[in-house]
């Protein structure tokens, strides 16, 4: 009764807290009211007596109980009504009272999902997205005025004008790739030039390109068994490797000289007003041929391209703009993709100058999609840089020389849209229309700037030629590709996170190639990082890391979930180690390590050691103190390459050899010196390890303790190994000489350490190998940065004579062999005749037209893919300079 009266208890059972929170759905008008109601309800429920605590006590009052039950029934009723209203399952009442609560809770959760999904749809609609409509067209072309896809929600950007154009990822554009005569090649193989005739050649095109048969030949076409076919194919292609990857116009470009007239001062020829200039749209072969003929007769023309890179793995060149002194042309490169090569006649004619602005990407796109090359290029961007103009973008040049205010908002339009909307058409046209006049002006300035001397102008021609020598390089996936991206992100991952990142990266790359989508479309970087960081336990958690959820992620969420699970299953280590393991496949020779501290892992990497073959490697694992005679230790010489000796030291003692001939004073002095022992030396396994003898046998010192423990440990190991060996060979060899035996052991333990490494790597890769080892270490111990001596071991170490004491696997003294040597274990000799993807690796630094580095994305707000604005690179492989 008391409970009933007290306001405090007229509240809800805690389990209803969530129910209430989740189920409150309100229309916009009710938002205010609903929100405050929810807030007070949440507050109230937080103040309730806790189940398992006070609650049970209060439950013993029948009045309280009764009240709770009525309140419960009321709420259940309300919730059911809500659920029914939304068309959800709602048979709450039928449930068993005992087991029912959980089920009911699930029902509520399900209903919430349904409701939230509806909310999402409604919000999308309010946002201007209509999921089932025709292609999105720009404003003015077709109502509605502002159209955005769900991938392209409006940002908080308040500039109306630009909003209108940030449409530009129309969902329902048919993929132009489908119409391409030659299918897109997303395979993980290097790009081979698309050229089979070479106009304006000084050096003829290699037979590989002219002979269609070789070029098109596939292993399966050969009329021999498959294995042999592969071999023959490989052999045949090997012969052509050099030609295949060379720039087809390398020779011509190398021998290109700028004619005198190009270095003299021109009279700038004013551009024709746009309105008075004819502009033709070219989408037939006939027109293209006519255009080519026209171009061949000119002394210069301006070129620009528009490209689309979101819904395609390698990107697609959608449009080519060409302007002559009197005419503009817009070429539909989607339609004429496989015919565009005929323009090579004009494009590679050294007598015809091709003017581009910022041609770096264009040169690559021309090769990649159209098989076009440029001989005699003038890049106005390079000229602007040589002149040290304030800014080097085309807008700036247009403003500066032509006083034209350009509008770069269409730059990121979806250039696949057909028919090409008029705004986009005009925009594209303006990109080249003024360029020849700008070219004139820039040449004048370059000469004036240099007091009439042609040096500066010449340097621009040279720079331009270098750009036209660029070769398109296809992104090649390697086992290490992910590290590059990871490094760029500057995140520190643990091994599980890094594994997840690696697996997701591989999944994304594969899917993107297969579906011909950009990696940014499949799974944007920031989402991939989020998933890797959070390692969600449930598929739902993966979805939660993505907003909005990319279609392919939603579709393959179970697949992704398995990958994340796989990553969770690997031992948790620090990130750096994981990264080292992955990339440490190619040891690099480094002559010397100047300072060496075995604990300083930051400085010791695989590259600190010269390469060696495992057979040559003597390893004295577990031997801190070598008791060998110096003379017998033949392997020590080889060790020197592996273990650096200190170059700066206080502890250089030269006493040993001449001990006999020393005076009493000298002996005393040397003993004093000896007492300054190098604290790190004890970690060095070599014979020149110097440890104070007294310290070594003085039970009060730390060294004594460690030395003893270590020695016992190694004795045990050795004994066990001996045992195994003896069994295997029976009585073949009774303990021969101690030296050879020692060496055997060393070798064996080294090999074992290799085995261990392999086991770990294999485990990570889930491949099966190395099962036959007798003594396997637990995977988690490998790579542990600071293994601690276990108490158990300390105990067992006290009874060294007991032969059958199993070595404790959980103890491992600091073992730099393992962390350092393992990198060699997997170092498979790469087939050097094979193509090396790293050589082709994309170098982002070369992309920047602006020497000051990537733009701090002043244009981010104008990006059409608003969900990534400023945050990620959208998976694009380019760092866009401002044009
Ligand atoms: P432009 O030479 O300025 O006409 O640019 C040619 C193509 O480069 C455009 O069609 C875009 O595909 C691409 N592009 C230019 N700037 C950017 C940028 N900031 N971000 C992404 N893509 C760009
Ligand atoms: Mn351009
Ligand atoms: Zn352009």
PDB file of C-alpha atoms in Angstrom, residues 14-152:
ATOM      1  CA  UNK A  14      13.185  -1.359 -16.196  1.00  0.00           C
ATOM      2  CA  UNK A  15      12.693  -3.788 -19.030  1.00  0.00           C
ATOM      3  CA  UNK A  16      10.098  -1.460 -20.380  1.00  0.00           C
ATOM      4  CA  UNK A  17      12.527   1.350 -20.536  1.00  0.00           C
ATOM      5  CA  UNK A  18      13.811   0.175 -23.861  1.00  0.00           C
ATOM      6  CA  UNK A  19      10.423  -0.736 -25.121  1.00  0.00           C
ATOM      7  CA  UNK A  20       9.223   2.726 -24.490  1.00  0.00           C
ATOM      8  CA  UNK A  21      12.244   4.368 -25.945  1.00  0.00           C
ATOM      9  CA  UNK A  22      12.196   2.328 -29.035  1.00  0.00           C
ATOM     10  CA  UNK A  23       8.553   2.393 -29.749  1.00  0.00           C
ATOM     11  CA  UNK A  24       7.938   6.050 -29.510  1.00  0.00           C
ATOM     12  CA  UNK A  25       7.514   7.183 -33.015  1.00  0.00           C
ATOM     13  CA  UNK A  26       6.109  10.519 -33.756  1.00  0.00           C
ATOM     14  CA  UNK A  27       5.094  12.593 -36.641  1.00  0.00           C
ATOM     15  CA  UNK A  28       6.976  15.802 -37.102  1.00  0.00           C
ATOM     16  CA  UNK A  29       4.237  17.866 -35.559  1.00  0.00           C
ATOM     17  CA  UNK A  30       4.236  15.700 -32.482  1.00  0.00           C
ATOM     18  CA  UNK A  31       7.976  15.767 -32.214  1.00  0.00           C
ATOM     19  CA  UNK A  32       8.161  18.339 -29.478  1.00  0.00           C
ATOM     20  CA  UNK A  33       5.529  16.698 -27.396  1.00  0.00           C
ATOM     21  CA  UNK A  34       6.782  13.212 -28.020  1.00  0.00           C
ATOM     22  CA  UNK A  35      10.343  14.065 -27.264  1.00  0.00           C
ATOM     23  CA  UNK A  36       9.633  15.567 -23.890  1.00  0.00           C
ATOM     24  CA  UNK A  37       7.386  12.631 -23.027  1.00  0.00           C
ATOM     25  CA  UNK A  38      10.145  10.201 -23.890  1.00  0.00           C
ATOM     26  CA  UNK A  39      12.711  12.150 -21.971  1.00  0.00           C
ATOM     27  CA  UNK A  40      10.634  12.159 -18.795  1.00  0.00           C
ATOM     28  CA  UNK A  41       9.724   8.510 -19.226  1.00  0.00           C
ATOM     29  CA  UNK A  42      13.371   7.617 -19.643  1.00  0.00           C
ATOM     30  CA  UNK A  43      14.263   9.621 -16.578  1.00  0.00           C
ATOM     31  CA  UNK A  44      11.537   7.955 -14.591  1.00  0.00           C
ATOM     32  CA  UNK A  45      12.526   4.478 -15.636  1.00  0.00           C
ATOM     33  CA  UNK A  46      16.097   5.188 -14.660  1.00  0.00           C
ATOM     34  CA  UNK A  47      14.907   5.933 -11.148  1.00  0.00           C
ATOM     35  CA  UNK A  48      13.120   2.640 -10.734  1.00  0.00           C
ATOM     36  CA  UNK A  49      14.281   0.059  -8.271  1.00  0.00           C
ATOM     37  CA  UNK A  50      16.660  -2.277 -10.010  1.00  0.00           C
ATOM     38  CA  UNK A  51      15.750  -5.851 -10.704  1.00  0.00           C
ATOM     39  CA  UNK A  52      17.806  -8.166  -8.557  1.00  0.00           C
ATOM     40  CA  UNK A  53      18.099  -5.400  -6.015  1.00  0.00           C
ATOM     41  CA  UNK A  54      15.399  -3.306  -4.392  1.00  0.00           C
ATOM     42  CA  UNK A  55      12.907  -4.378  -6.951  1.00  0.00           C
ATOM     43  CA  UNK A  56      12.631  -7.888  -5.566  1.00  0.00           C
ATOM     44  CA  UNK A  57      11.989  -6.513  -2.163  1.00  0.00           C
ATOM     45  CA  UNK A  58       9.224  -4.265  -3.339  1.00  0.00           C
ATOM     46  CA  UNK A  59       7.769  -7.081  -5.332  1.00  0.00           C
ATOM     47  CA  UNK A  60       6.954  -8.782  -2.073  1.00  0.00           C
ATOM     48  CA  UNK A  61       4.262  -6.185  -1.474  1.00  0.00           C
ATOM     49  CA  UNK A  62       1.066  -7.364  -3.138  1.00  0.00           C
ATOM     50  CA  UNK A  63       0.006  -3.791  -3.808  1.00  0.00           C
ATOM     51  CA  UNK A  64       3.189  -3.068  -5.710  1.00  0.00           C
ATOM     52  CA  UNK A  65       2.860  -6.292  -7.591  1.00  0.00           C
ATOM     53  CA  UNK A  66      -0.672  -5.543  -8.584  1.00  0.00           C
ATOM     54  CA  UNK A  67       0.212  -2.099  -9.729  1.00  0.00           C
ATOM     55  CA  UNK A  68       3.056  -3.359 -11.805  1.00  0.00           C
ATOM     56  CA  UNK A  69       0.883  -5.863 -13.498  1.00  0.00           C
ATOM     57  CA  UNK A  70      -1.746  -3.340 -14.500  1.00  0.00           C
ATOM     58  CA  UNK A  71       0.899  -0.937 -15.752  1.00  0.00           C
ATOM     59  CA  UNK A  72       2.523  -3.740 -17.665  1.00  0.00           C
ATOM     60  CA  UNK A  73      -0.737  -4.773 -19.283  1.00  0.00           C
ATOM     61  CA  UNK A  74      -1.503  -1.193 -20.243  1.00  0.00           C
ATOM     62  CA  UNK A  75       1.806  -0.685 -21.891  1.00  0.00           C
ATOM     63  CA  UNK A  76       1.736  -3.981 -23.630  1.00  0.00           C
ATOM     64  CA  UNK A  77      -1.555  -2.967 -25.055  1.00  0.00           C
ATOM     65  CA  UNK A  78      -0.199   0.304 -26.295  1.00  0.00           C
ATOM     66  CA  UNK A  79       2.804  -1.309 -27.834  1.00  0.00           C
ATOM     67  CA  UNK A  80       0.630  -3.863 -29.623  1.00  0.00           C
ATOM     68  CA  UNK A  81      -1.510  -1.118 -31.018  1.00  0.00           C
ATOM     69  CA  UNK A  82       1.519   0.699 -32.253  1.00  0.00           C
ATOM     70  CA  UNK A  83       2.880  -2.399 -33.889  1.00  0.00           C
ATOM     71  CA  UNK A  84      -0.387  -3.252 -35.514  1.00  0.00           C
ATOM     72  CA  UNK A  85      -0.632   0.277 -36.764  1.00  0.00           C
ATOM     73  CA  UNK A  86       2.620  -0.257 -38.568  1.00  0.00           C
ATOM     74  CA  UNK A  87       1.601  -3.612 -39.876  1.00  0.00           C
ATOM     75  CA  UNK A  88       4.011  -5.601 -37.757  1.00  0.00           C
ATOM     76  CA  UNK A  89       3.591  -8.934 -36.109  1.00  0.00           C
ATOM     77  CA  UNK A  90       2.060  -8.418 -32.689  1.00  0.00           C
ATOM     78  CA  UNK A  91       0.887 -11.529 -30.938  1.00  0.00           C
ATOM     79  CA  UNK A  92       2.300 -10.515 -27.661  1.00  0.00           C
ATOM     80  CA  UNK A  93      -0.517 -11.772 -25.651  1.00  0.00           C
ATOM     81  CA  UNK A  94      -0.275 -15.366 -26.759  1.00  0.00           C
ATOM     82  CA  UNK A  95       3.078 -15.773 -25.158  1.00  0.00           C
ATOM     83  CA  UNK A  96       3.904 -17.812 -22.193  1.00  0.00           C
ATOM     84  CA  UNK A  97       4.437 -15.623 -19.221  1.00  0.00           C
ATOM     85  CA  UNK A  98       7.762 -17.083 -18.225  1.00  0.00           C
ATOM     86  CA  UNK A  99       9.596 -17.391 -21.518  1.00  0.00           C
ATOM     87  CA  UNK A 100       7.589 -14.672 -23.130  1.00  0.00           C
ATOM     88  CA  UNK A 101       9.501 -11.615 -22.094  1.00  0.00           C
ATOM     89  CA  UNK A 102      12.452 -12.289 -24.298  1.00  0.00           C
ATOM     90  CA  UNK A 103      10.346 -13.172 -27.280  1.00  0.00           C
ATOM     91  CA  UNK A 104       8.271 -10.121 -26.810  1.00  0.00           C
ATOM     92  CA  UNK A 105      11.343  -8.051 -26.647  1.00  0.00           C
ATOM     93  CA  UNK A 106      12.502  -9.519 -29.936  1.00  0.00           C
ATOM     94  CA  UNK A 107       9.179  -8.705 -31.467  1.00  0.00           C
ATOM     95  CA  UNK A 108       9.556  -5.134 -30.392  1.00  0.00           C
ATOM     96  CA  UNK A 109      13.022  -4.973 -31.840  1.00  0.00           C
ATOM     97  CA  UNK A 110      11.790  -6.363 -35.145  1.00  0.00           C
ATOM     98  CA  UNK A 111       9.005  -3.853 -35.229  1.00  0.00           C
ATOM     99  CA  UNK A 112      11.438  -1.075 -34.570  1.00  0.00           C
ATOM    100  CA  UNK A 113      13.454  -2.154 -37.577  1.00  0.00           C
ATOM    101  CA  UNK A 114      10.380  -2.079 -39.752  1.00  0.00           C
ATOM    102  CA  UNK A 115       9.406   1.314 -38.474  1.00  0.00           C
ATOM    103  CA  UNK A 116      12.872   2.757 -38.835  1.00  0.00           C
ATOM    104  CA  UNK A 117      13.103   1.448 -42.376  1.00  0.00           C
ATOM    105  CA  UNK A 118       9.892   3.313 -43.121  1.00  0.00           C
ATOM    106  CA  UNK A 119      11.279   6.412 -41.531  1.00  0.00           C
ATOM    107  CA  UNK A 120      14.334   6.098 -43.722  1.00  0.00           C
ATOM    108  CA  UNK A 121      12.229   5.868 -46.840  1.00  0.00           C
ATOM    109  CA  UNK A 122      10.136   8.836 -45.814  1.00  0.00           C
ATOM    110  CA  UNK A 123      13.204  10.893 -45.034  1.00  0.00           C
ATOM    111  CA  UNK A 124      14.707   9.997 -48.381  1.00  0.00           C
ATOM    112  CA  UNK A 125      11.563  11.084 -50.042  1.00  0.00           C
ATOM    113  CA  UNK A 126      11.534  14.332 -48.130  1.00  0.00           C
ATOM    114  CA  UNK A 127      15.116  14.723 -49.189  1.00  0.00           C
ATOM    115  CA  UNK A 128      14.207  14.557 -52.838  1.00  0.00           C
ATOM    116  CA  UNK A 129      15.124  10.993 -53.509  1.00  0.00           C
ATOM    117  CA  UNK A 130      12.688   8.951 -55.364  1.00  0.00           C
ATOM    118  CA  UNK A 131      13.825   5.418 -55.474  1.00  0.00           C
ATOM    119  CA  UNK A 132      11.804   4.377 -58.447  1.00  0.00           C
ATOM    120  CA  UNK A 133      12.216   7.109 -60.970  1.00  0.00           C
ATOM    121  CA  UNK A 134      13.825   7.808 -64.280  1.00  0.00           C
ATOM    122  CA  UNK A 135      17.358   9.096 -64.677  1.00  0.00           C
ATOM    123  CA  UNK A 136      18.209  12.206 -62.834  1.00  0.00           C
ATOM    124  CA  UNK A 137      18.687  15.218 -65.011  1.00  0.00           C
ATOM    125  CA  UNK A 138      20.106  18.574 -64.151  1.00  0.00           C
ATOM    126  CA  UNK A 139      17.988  21.552 -63.343  1.00  0.00           C
ATOM    127  CA  UNK A 140      16.305  23.145 -66.280  1.00  0.00           C
ATOM    128  CA  UNK A 141      16.525  19.978 -68.243  1.00  0.00           C
ATOM    129  CA  UNK A 142      13.605  18.355 -66.611  1.00  0.00           C
ATOM    130  CA  UNK A 143      11.692  18.895 -63.400  1.00  0.00           C
ATOM    131  CA  UNK A 144      12.005  18.390 -60.462  1.00  0.00           C
ATOM    132  CA  UNK A 145      14.546  21.103 -59.917  1.00  0.00           C
ATOM    133  CA  UNK A 146      16.723  19.599 -57.249  1.00  0.00           C
ATOM    134  CA  UNK A 147      17.319  15.954 -57.564  1.00  0.00           C
ATOM    135  CA  UNK A 148      19.644  13.948 -55.489  1.00  0.00           C
ATOM    136  CA  UNK A 149      20.135  10.293 -55.149  1.00  0.00           C
ATOM    137  CA  UNK A 150      20.399   8.702 -51.778  1.00  0.00           C
ATOM    138  CA  UNK A 151      24.140   8.588 -52.312  1.00  0.00           C
ATOM    139  CA  UNK A 152      24.086  12.221 -52.791  1.00  0.00           C
TER     140      UNK A 152
END
